[in-house]
Coordinates of C-alpha atoms in Angstrom, one line a residue:
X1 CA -9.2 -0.3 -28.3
X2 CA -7.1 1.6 -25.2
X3 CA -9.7 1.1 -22.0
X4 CA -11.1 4.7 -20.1
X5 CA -8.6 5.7 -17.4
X6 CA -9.6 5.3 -14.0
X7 CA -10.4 9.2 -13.9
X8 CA -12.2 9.4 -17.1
X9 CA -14.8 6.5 -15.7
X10 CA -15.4 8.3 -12.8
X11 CA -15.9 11.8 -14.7
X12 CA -18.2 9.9 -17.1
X13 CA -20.2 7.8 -14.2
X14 CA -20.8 11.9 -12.2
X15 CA -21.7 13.4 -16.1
X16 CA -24.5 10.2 -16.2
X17 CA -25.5 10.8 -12.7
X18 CA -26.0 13.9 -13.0
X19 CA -27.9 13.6 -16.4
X20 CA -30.1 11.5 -14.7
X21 CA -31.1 13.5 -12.1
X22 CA -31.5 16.6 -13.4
X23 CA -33.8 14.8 -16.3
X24 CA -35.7 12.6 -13.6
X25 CA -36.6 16.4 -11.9
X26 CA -37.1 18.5 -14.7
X27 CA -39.7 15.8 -15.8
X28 CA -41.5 16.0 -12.2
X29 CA -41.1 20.0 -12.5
X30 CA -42.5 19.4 -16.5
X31 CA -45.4 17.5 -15.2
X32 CA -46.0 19.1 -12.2
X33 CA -46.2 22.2 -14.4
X34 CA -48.7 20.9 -16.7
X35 CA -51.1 19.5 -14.4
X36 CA -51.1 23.2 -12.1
X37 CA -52.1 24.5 -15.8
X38 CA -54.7 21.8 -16.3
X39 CA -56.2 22.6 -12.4
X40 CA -56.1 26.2 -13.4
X41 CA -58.1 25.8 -16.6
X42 CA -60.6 23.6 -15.1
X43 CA -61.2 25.9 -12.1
X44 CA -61.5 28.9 -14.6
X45 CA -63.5 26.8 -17.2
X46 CA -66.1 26.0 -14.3
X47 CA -66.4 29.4 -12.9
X48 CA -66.8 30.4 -16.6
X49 CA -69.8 27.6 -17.3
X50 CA -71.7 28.9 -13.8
X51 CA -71.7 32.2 -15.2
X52 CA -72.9 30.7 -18.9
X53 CA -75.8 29.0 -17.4
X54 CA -77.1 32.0 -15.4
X55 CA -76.9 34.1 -18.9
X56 CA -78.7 31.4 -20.3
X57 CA -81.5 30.6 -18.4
X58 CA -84.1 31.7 -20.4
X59 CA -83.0 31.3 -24.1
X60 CA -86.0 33.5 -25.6
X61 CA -85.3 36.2 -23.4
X62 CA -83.6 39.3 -25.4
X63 CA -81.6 39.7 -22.4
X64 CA -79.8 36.2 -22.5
X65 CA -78.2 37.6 -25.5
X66 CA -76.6 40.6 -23.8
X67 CA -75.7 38.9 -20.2
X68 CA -73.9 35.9 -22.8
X69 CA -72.0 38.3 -24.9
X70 CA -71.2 40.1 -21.4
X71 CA -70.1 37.2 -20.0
X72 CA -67.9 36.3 -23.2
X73 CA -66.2 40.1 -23.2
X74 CA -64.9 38.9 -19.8
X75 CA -62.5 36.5 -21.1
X76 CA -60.8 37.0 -24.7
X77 CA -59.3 33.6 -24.7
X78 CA -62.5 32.0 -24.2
X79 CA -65.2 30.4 -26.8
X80 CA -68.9 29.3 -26.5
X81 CA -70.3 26.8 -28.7
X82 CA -74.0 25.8 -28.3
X83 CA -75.6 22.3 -29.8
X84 CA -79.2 21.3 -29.5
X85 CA -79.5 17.5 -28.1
X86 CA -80.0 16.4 -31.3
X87 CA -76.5 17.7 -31.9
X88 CA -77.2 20.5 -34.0
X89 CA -75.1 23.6 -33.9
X90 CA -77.0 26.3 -32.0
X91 CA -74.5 28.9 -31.4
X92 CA -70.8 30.0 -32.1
X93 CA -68.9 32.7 -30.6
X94 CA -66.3 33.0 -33.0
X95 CA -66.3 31.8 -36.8
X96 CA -62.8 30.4 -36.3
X97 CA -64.1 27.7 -33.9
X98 CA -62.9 23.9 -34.4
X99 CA -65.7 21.8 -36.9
X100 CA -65.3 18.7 -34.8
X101 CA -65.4 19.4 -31.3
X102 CA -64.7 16.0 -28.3
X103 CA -68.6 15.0 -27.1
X104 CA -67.3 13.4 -24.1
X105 CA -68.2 15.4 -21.0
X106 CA -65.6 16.7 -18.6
X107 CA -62.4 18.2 -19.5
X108 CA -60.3 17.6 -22.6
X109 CA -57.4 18.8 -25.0
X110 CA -57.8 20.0 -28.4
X111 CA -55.2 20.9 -31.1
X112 CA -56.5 22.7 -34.6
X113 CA -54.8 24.2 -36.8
X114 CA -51.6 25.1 -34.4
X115 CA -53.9 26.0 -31.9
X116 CA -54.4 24.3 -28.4
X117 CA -57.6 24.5 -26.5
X118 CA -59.0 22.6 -23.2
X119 CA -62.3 22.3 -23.6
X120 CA -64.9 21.5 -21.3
X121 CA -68.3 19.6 -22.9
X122 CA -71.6 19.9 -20.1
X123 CA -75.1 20.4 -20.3
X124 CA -76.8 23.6 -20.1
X125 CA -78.8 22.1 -18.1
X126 CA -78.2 19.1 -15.2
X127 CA -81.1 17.9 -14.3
X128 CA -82.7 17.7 -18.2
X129 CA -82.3 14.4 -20.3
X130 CA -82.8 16.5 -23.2
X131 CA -80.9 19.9 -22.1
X132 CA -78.7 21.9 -25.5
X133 CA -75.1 20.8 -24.6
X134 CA -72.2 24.2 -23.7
X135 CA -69.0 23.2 -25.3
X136 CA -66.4 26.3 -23.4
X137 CA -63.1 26.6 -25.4
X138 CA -60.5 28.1 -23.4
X139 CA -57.5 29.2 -25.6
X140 CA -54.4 28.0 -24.1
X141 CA -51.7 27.8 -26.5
X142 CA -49.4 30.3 -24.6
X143 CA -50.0 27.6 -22.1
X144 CA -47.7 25.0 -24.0
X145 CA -45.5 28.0 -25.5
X146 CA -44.3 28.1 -22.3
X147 CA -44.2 24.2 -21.6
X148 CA -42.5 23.6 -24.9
X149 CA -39.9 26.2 -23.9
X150 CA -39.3 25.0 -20.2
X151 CA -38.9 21.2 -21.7
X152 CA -36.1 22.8 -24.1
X153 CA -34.4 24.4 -20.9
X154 CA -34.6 21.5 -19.6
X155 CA -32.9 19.0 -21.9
X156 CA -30.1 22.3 -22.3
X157 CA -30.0 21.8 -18.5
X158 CA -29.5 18.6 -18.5
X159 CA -26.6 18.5 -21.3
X160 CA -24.5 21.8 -20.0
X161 CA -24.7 20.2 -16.3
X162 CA -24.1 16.8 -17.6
X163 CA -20.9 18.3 -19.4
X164 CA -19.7 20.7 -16.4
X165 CA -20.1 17.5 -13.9
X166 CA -18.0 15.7 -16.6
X167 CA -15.2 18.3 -16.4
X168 CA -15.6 19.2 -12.1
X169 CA -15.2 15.2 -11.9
X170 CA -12.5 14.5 -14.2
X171 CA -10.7 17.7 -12.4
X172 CA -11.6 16.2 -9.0
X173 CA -11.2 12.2 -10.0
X174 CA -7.3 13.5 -11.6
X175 CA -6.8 15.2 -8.2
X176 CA -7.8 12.8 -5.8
X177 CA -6.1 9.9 -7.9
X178 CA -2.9 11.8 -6.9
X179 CA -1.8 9.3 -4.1
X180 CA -2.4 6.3 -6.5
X181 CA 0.0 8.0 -9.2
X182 CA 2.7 8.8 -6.3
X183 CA 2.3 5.0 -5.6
X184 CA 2.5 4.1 -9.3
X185 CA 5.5 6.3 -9.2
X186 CA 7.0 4.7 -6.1
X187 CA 6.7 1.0 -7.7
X188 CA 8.1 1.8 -10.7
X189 CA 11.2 3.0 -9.5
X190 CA 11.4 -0.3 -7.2
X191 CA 14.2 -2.4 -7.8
X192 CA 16.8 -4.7 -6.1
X193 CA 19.0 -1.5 -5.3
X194 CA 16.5 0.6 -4.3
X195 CA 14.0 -0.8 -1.7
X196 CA 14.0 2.0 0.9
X197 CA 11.3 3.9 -0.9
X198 CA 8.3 4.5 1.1
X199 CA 5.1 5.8 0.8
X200 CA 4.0 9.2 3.0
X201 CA 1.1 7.5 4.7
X202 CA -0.1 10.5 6.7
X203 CA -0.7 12.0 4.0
X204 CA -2.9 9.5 2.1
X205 CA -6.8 9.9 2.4
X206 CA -8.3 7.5 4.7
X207 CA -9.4 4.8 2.2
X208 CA -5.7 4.9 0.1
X209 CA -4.2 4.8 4.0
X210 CA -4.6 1.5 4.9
X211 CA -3.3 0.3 1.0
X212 CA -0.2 2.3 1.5
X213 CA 0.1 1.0 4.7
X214 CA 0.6 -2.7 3.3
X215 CA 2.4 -1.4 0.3
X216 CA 5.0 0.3 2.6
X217 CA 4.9 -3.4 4.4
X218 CA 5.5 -5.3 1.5
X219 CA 8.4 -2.7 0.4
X220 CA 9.7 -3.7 3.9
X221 CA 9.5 -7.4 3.4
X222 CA 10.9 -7.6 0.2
X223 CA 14.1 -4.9 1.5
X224 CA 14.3 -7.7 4.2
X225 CA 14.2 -10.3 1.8
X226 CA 16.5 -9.3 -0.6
X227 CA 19.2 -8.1 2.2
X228 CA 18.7 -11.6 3.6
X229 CA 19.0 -13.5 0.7
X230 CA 22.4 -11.2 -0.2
X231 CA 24.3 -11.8 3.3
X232 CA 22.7 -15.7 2.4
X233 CA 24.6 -15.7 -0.4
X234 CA 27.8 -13.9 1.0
X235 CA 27.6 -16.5 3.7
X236 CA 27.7 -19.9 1.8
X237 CA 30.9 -18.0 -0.5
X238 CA 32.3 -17.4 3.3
X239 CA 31.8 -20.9 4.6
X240 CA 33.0 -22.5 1.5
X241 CA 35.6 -20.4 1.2
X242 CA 37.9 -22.0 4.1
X243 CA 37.5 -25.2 3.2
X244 CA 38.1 -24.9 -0.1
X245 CA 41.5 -22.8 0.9
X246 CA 42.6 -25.5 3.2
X247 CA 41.5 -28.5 0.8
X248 CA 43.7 -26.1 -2.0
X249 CA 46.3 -25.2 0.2
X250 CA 47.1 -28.9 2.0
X251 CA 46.9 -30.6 -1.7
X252 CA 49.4 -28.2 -3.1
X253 CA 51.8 -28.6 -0.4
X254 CA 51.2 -32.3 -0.5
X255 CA 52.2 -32.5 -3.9
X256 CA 55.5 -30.2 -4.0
X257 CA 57.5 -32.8 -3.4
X258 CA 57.7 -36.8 -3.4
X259 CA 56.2 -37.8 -0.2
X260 CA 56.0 -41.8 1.6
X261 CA 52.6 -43.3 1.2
X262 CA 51.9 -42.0 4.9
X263 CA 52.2 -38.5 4.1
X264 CA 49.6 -38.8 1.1
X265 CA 47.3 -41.2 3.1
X266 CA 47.1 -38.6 5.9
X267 CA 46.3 -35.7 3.3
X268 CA 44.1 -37.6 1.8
X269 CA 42.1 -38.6 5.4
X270 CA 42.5 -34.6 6.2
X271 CA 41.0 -33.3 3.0
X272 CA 38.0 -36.6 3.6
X273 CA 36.8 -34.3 6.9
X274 CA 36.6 -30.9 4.5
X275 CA 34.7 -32.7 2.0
X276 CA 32.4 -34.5 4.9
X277 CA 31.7 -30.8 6.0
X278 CA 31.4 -29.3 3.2
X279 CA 29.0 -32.4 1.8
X280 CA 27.2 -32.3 4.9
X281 CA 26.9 -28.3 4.7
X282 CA 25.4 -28.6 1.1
X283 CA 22.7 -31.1 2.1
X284 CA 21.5 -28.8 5.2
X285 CA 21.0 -26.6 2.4
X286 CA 19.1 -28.3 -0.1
X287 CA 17.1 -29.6 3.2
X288 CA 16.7 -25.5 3.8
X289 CA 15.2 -25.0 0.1
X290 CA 12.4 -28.1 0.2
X291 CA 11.5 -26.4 3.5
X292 CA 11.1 -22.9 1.5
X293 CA 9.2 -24.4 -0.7
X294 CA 6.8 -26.6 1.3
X295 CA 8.7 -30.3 0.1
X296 CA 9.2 -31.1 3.8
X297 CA 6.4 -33.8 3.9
X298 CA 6.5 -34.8 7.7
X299 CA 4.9 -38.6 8.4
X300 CA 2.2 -39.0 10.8
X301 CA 3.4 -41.9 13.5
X302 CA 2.3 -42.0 16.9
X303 CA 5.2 -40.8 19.5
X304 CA 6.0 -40.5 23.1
X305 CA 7.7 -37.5 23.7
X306 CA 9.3 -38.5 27.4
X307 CA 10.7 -41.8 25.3
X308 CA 12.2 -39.9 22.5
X309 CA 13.8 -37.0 24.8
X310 CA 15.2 -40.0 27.2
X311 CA 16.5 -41.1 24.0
X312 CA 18.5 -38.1 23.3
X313 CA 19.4 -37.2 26.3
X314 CA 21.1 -40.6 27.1
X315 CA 23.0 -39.7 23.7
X316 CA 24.4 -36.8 24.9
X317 CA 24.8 -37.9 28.7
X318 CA 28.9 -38.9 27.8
X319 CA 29.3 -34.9 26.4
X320 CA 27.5 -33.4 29.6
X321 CA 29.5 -35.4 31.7
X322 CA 32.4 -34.2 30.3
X323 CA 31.3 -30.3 30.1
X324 CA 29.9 -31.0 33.9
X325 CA 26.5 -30.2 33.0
X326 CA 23.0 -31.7 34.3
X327 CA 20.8 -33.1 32.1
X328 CA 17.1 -33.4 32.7
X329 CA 13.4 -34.2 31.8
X330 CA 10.2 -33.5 32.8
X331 CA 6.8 -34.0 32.1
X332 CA 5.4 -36.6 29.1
X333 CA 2.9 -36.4 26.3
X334 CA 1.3 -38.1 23.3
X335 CA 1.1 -36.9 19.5
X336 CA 1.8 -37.5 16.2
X337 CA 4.4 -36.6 14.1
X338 CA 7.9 -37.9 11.6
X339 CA 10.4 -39.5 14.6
X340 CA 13.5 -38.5 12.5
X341 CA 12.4 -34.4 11.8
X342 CA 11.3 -34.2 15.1
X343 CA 14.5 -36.2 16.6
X344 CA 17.1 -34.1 14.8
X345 CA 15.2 -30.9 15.3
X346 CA 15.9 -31.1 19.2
X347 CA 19.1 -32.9 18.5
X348 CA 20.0 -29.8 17.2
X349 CA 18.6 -27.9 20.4
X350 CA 20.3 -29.9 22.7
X351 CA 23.5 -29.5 21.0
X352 CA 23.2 -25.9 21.1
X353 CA 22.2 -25.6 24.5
X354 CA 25.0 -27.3 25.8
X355 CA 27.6 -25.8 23.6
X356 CA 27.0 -22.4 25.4
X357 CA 25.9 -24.1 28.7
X358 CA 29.1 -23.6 31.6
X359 CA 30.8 -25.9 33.3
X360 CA 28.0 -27.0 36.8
X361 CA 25.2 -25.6 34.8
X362 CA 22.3 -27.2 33.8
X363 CA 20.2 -28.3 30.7
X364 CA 16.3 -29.0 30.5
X365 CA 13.6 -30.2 29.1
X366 CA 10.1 -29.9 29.7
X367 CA 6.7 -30.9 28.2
X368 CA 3.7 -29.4 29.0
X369 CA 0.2 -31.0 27.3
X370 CA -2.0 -27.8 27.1
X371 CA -6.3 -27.7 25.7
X372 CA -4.6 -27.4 21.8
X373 CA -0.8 -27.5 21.8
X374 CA 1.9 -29.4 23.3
X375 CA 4.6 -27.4 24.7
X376 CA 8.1 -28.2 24.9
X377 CA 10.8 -26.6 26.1
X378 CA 14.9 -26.7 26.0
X379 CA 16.2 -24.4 28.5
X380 CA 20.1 -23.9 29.7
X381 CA 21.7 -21.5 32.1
X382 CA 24.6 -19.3 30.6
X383 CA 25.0 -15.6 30.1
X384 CA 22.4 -15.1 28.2
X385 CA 21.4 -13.7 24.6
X386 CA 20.6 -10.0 24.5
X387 CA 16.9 -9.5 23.3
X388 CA 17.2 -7.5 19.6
X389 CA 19.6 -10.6 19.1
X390 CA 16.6 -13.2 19.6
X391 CA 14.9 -12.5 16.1
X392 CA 18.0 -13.2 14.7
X393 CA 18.7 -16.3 16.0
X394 CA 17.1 -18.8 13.5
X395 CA 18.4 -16.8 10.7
X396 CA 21.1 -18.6 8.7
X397 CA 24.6 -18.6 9.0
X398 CA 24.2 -16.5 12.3
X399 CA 25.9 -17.0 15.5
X400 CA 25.4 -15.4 17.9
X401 CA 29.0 -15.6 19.6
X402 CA 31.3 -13.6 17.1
X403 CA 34.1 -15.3 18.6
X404 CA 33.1 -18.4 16.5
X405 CA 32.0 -16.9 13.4
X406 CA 36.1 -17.8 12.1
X407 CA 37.7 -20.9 11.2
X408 CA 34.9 -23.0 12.6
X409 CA 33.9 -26.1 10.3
X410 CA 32.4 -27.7 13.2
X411 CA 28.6 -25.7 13.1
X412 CA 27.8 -23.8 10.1
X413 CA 25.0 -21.8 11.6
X414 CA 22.2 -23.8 10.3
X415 CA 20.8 -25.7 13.4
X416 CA 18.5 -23.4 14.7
X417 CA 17.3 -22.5 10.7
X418 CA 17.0 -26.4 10.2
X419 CA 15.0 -26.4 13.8
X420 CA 12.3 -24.0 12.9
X421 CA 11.5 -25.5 8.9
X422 CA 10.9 -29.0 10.9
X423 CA 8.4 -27.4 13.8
X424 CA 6.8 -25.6 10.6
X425 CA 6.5 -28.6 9.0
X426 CA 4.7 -29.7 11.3
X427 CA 2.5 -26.9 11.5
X428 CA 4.1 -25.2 15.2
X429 CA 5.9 -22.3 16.1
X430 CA 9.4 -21.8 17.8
X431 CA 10.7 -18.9 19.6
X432 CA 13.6 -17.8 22.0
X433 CA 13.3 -16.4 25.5
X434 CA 16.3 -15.2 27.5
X435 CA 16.2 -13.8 31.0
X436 CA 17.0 -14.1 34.9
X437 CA 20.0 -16.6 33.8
X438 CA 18.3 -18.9 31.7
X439 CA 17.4 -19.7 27.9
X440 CA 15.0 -21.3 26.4
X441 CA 13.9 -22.7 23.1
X442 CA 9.7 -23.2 23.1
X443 CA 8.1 -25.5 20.2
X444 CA 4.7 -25.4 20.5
X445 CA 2.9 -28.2 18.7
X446 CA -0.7 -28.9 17.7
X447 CA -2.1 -31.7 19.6
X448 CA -3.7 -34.6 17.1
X449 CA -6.5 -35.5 19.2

């Protein structure tokens, strides 16, 4: 069975309200209605039995007669029925009165014979035990004519309102609905080649604005995403590409020709460092991928960070000395974390810093233990990186010197990509800061205590 649209449940949900209320207040009005009849009746009824009693003072009198059929003339719609207190019938005004009249005193309803009365049962008089009983029939059948008819206008009320609400709300659900189809519309002609499609959110009411907002974010991302993941995929073609030439080219020429055992020995030692490159290119990689997909499962060891930094920076003391640069440390802290990631994470920091680090410059590092992160820092003077470089730098494959972007096997552009999955994995942040000469990696780290 197809499901209600999204406009007809709203059209249907205003028709049901509106049913509602317009029955719930034409049944107040109904009874409302009735009970202003009833207080009418009963305020005529007892001016009417005032007047009876006065006639009737004196029943023997002659006169009684004429002041009670005076009385009667007065009101057309109204009937007189006397009864002893023995309950024998005294008196009738009309022949076409009920047989069976209510005995309860006070005010009541009667139906006979299609005709409605409210009668009112008291004794001629009060203050006697054994006083004839006045039974006043007031005639009110018009009464619930017009009761009968209002409850009919009502319930035609109800339905034509019910059904013009219906057709007002599935007009005004369709046309308010209108962003939500221009979104439909947008997503459905989404697709890999076509991700610039945005939607117009100034002109979305206020509770659709913030969901376009998002959807136009999410449109963004995935643009981003899928232009990423295309210059990703251009760039692995473009770094495998030259060694694949050179390991092509150099075995061709190798084999042209008979060669001495040297000749093939040194080929063979030449195409080993492509294959190393390429090998080691393919497992930075696959290390990339288990970091996209959460699989980098950092261990939990207790570390110095002053030790481990000494460490490295011992390691590369022979290449500073030979590109005359200063290496230093400062500042020491305590936390927990997998030696290896973290090791080869600022390996690849350090590298970086002083591949771009002139000759007398200078290369630090600093940790600083703050209330809920450790902070640590690789910093190096140089030229600097212009700022709407910096988001750029931990994407992959990118350099940011152009110049080495060609012919390089030597760094594939994956440090600084490899950097950030290990601080992740570890649940920190990295950025870049350049300025005034100097700049500097930060990893801030959660502390374990």
């Amino acid at each position: 069975m197809r499901r209600l649209s999204l406009s007809s449940r709203l059209a249907l949900l205003f028709a049901a309200c509106t049913a509602v209320v317009s029955l719930f207040a034409g049944v107040l009005f109904s009874r409302a209605s009735e009970a202003h009849f009833v207080e009418l009746d009963q305020q005529l009824l007892d001016g009417k039995l005032i007047g009876l009693r006065r006639a009737l003072q004196d029943l023997q009198s002659s006169a009684s007669e004429v002041k009670l059929a005076d009385e009667l003339s007065r009101q057309a719609d109204l009937s007189l029925r006397i009864t002893g207190s023995d309950g024998r019938r005294w008196y009738d005004s009309s022949p076409r009165l009920p047989a069976t009249l209510p005995q309860q005193p006070g005010l009541s309803t009667l139906n006979d014979a299609g005709t409605d009365y409210r009668v009112l049962q008291a004794p001629l008089f009060p203050d006697r035990p054994d006083s004839p009983q006045l039974t006043l029939l007031l005639d009110i059948t018009h009464h619930q004519h017009f009761l009968q008819r209002m409850q009919h206008l009502i319930w035609l009320t109800v339905g034509l309102s019910a059904l013009a609400t219906a057709l007002l709300g599935a007009w005004a659900a369709r046309s308010g609905l209108r962003p939500l189809r221009r979104m439909s519309a947008v997503a459905r002609g989404v697709s890999a080649q076509s991700l610039n499609a945005r939607l117009p959110e100034t002109d979305m009411p206020p509770e659709l604005a913030e969901m376009a907002h998002h959807f136009n974010a999410m449109l963004g991302r995935l643009d981003d995403s899928f232009q990423r993941l295309s210059a990703f995929s251009a760039d692995i073609a473009h770094e495998l590409r030259t060694p694949l030439s050179n390991l092509l080219t150099h075995t061709q020429v190798t084999l042209t020709r008979p060669r001495p055992i040297e000749d093939y020995r040194e080929a063979l030692h030449s195409n080993l460092e492509e294959l190393q490159w390429m090998a080691q290119l393919v497992n930075d990689m696959l290390y990339l991928a288990k970091a996209d997909h959460g699989l980098l499962m950092p261990r939990r060891e207790p570390l110095d960070l002053a030790e481990e930094v000494d460490a490295l920076l011992e390691f590369f003391a022979p290449l500073a000395e030979d590109a005359q640069v200063r290496l230093s440390r400062d500042g020491s802290a305590q936390m927990e974390g997998d030696r290896s990631m973290l090791r080869r994470a600022l390996s690849n920091l350090l590298d970086n810093a002083l591949r771009f680090t002139p000759a007398q410059g200078e290369v630090r590092v600093l940790i600083v233990e703050q209330p809920k992160v450790l902070s640590l820092t690789v910093e190096n003077t140089g030229g600097g990186i212009s700022e709407d470089l910096l988001p750029r730098l931990f994407d992959r494959f990118y350099r940011a010197d152009p110049a080495r972007h060609e012919g390089s096997n030597e760094h594939a552009g994956l440090g600084l990509a490899i950097t950030r999955s290990i601080i992740r994995a570890h649940g920190g942040q990295i950025r870049c800061e350049s300025d005034r000469g100097w700049t500097r990696f930060v990893i801030e780290l959660p502390r374990g205590d």
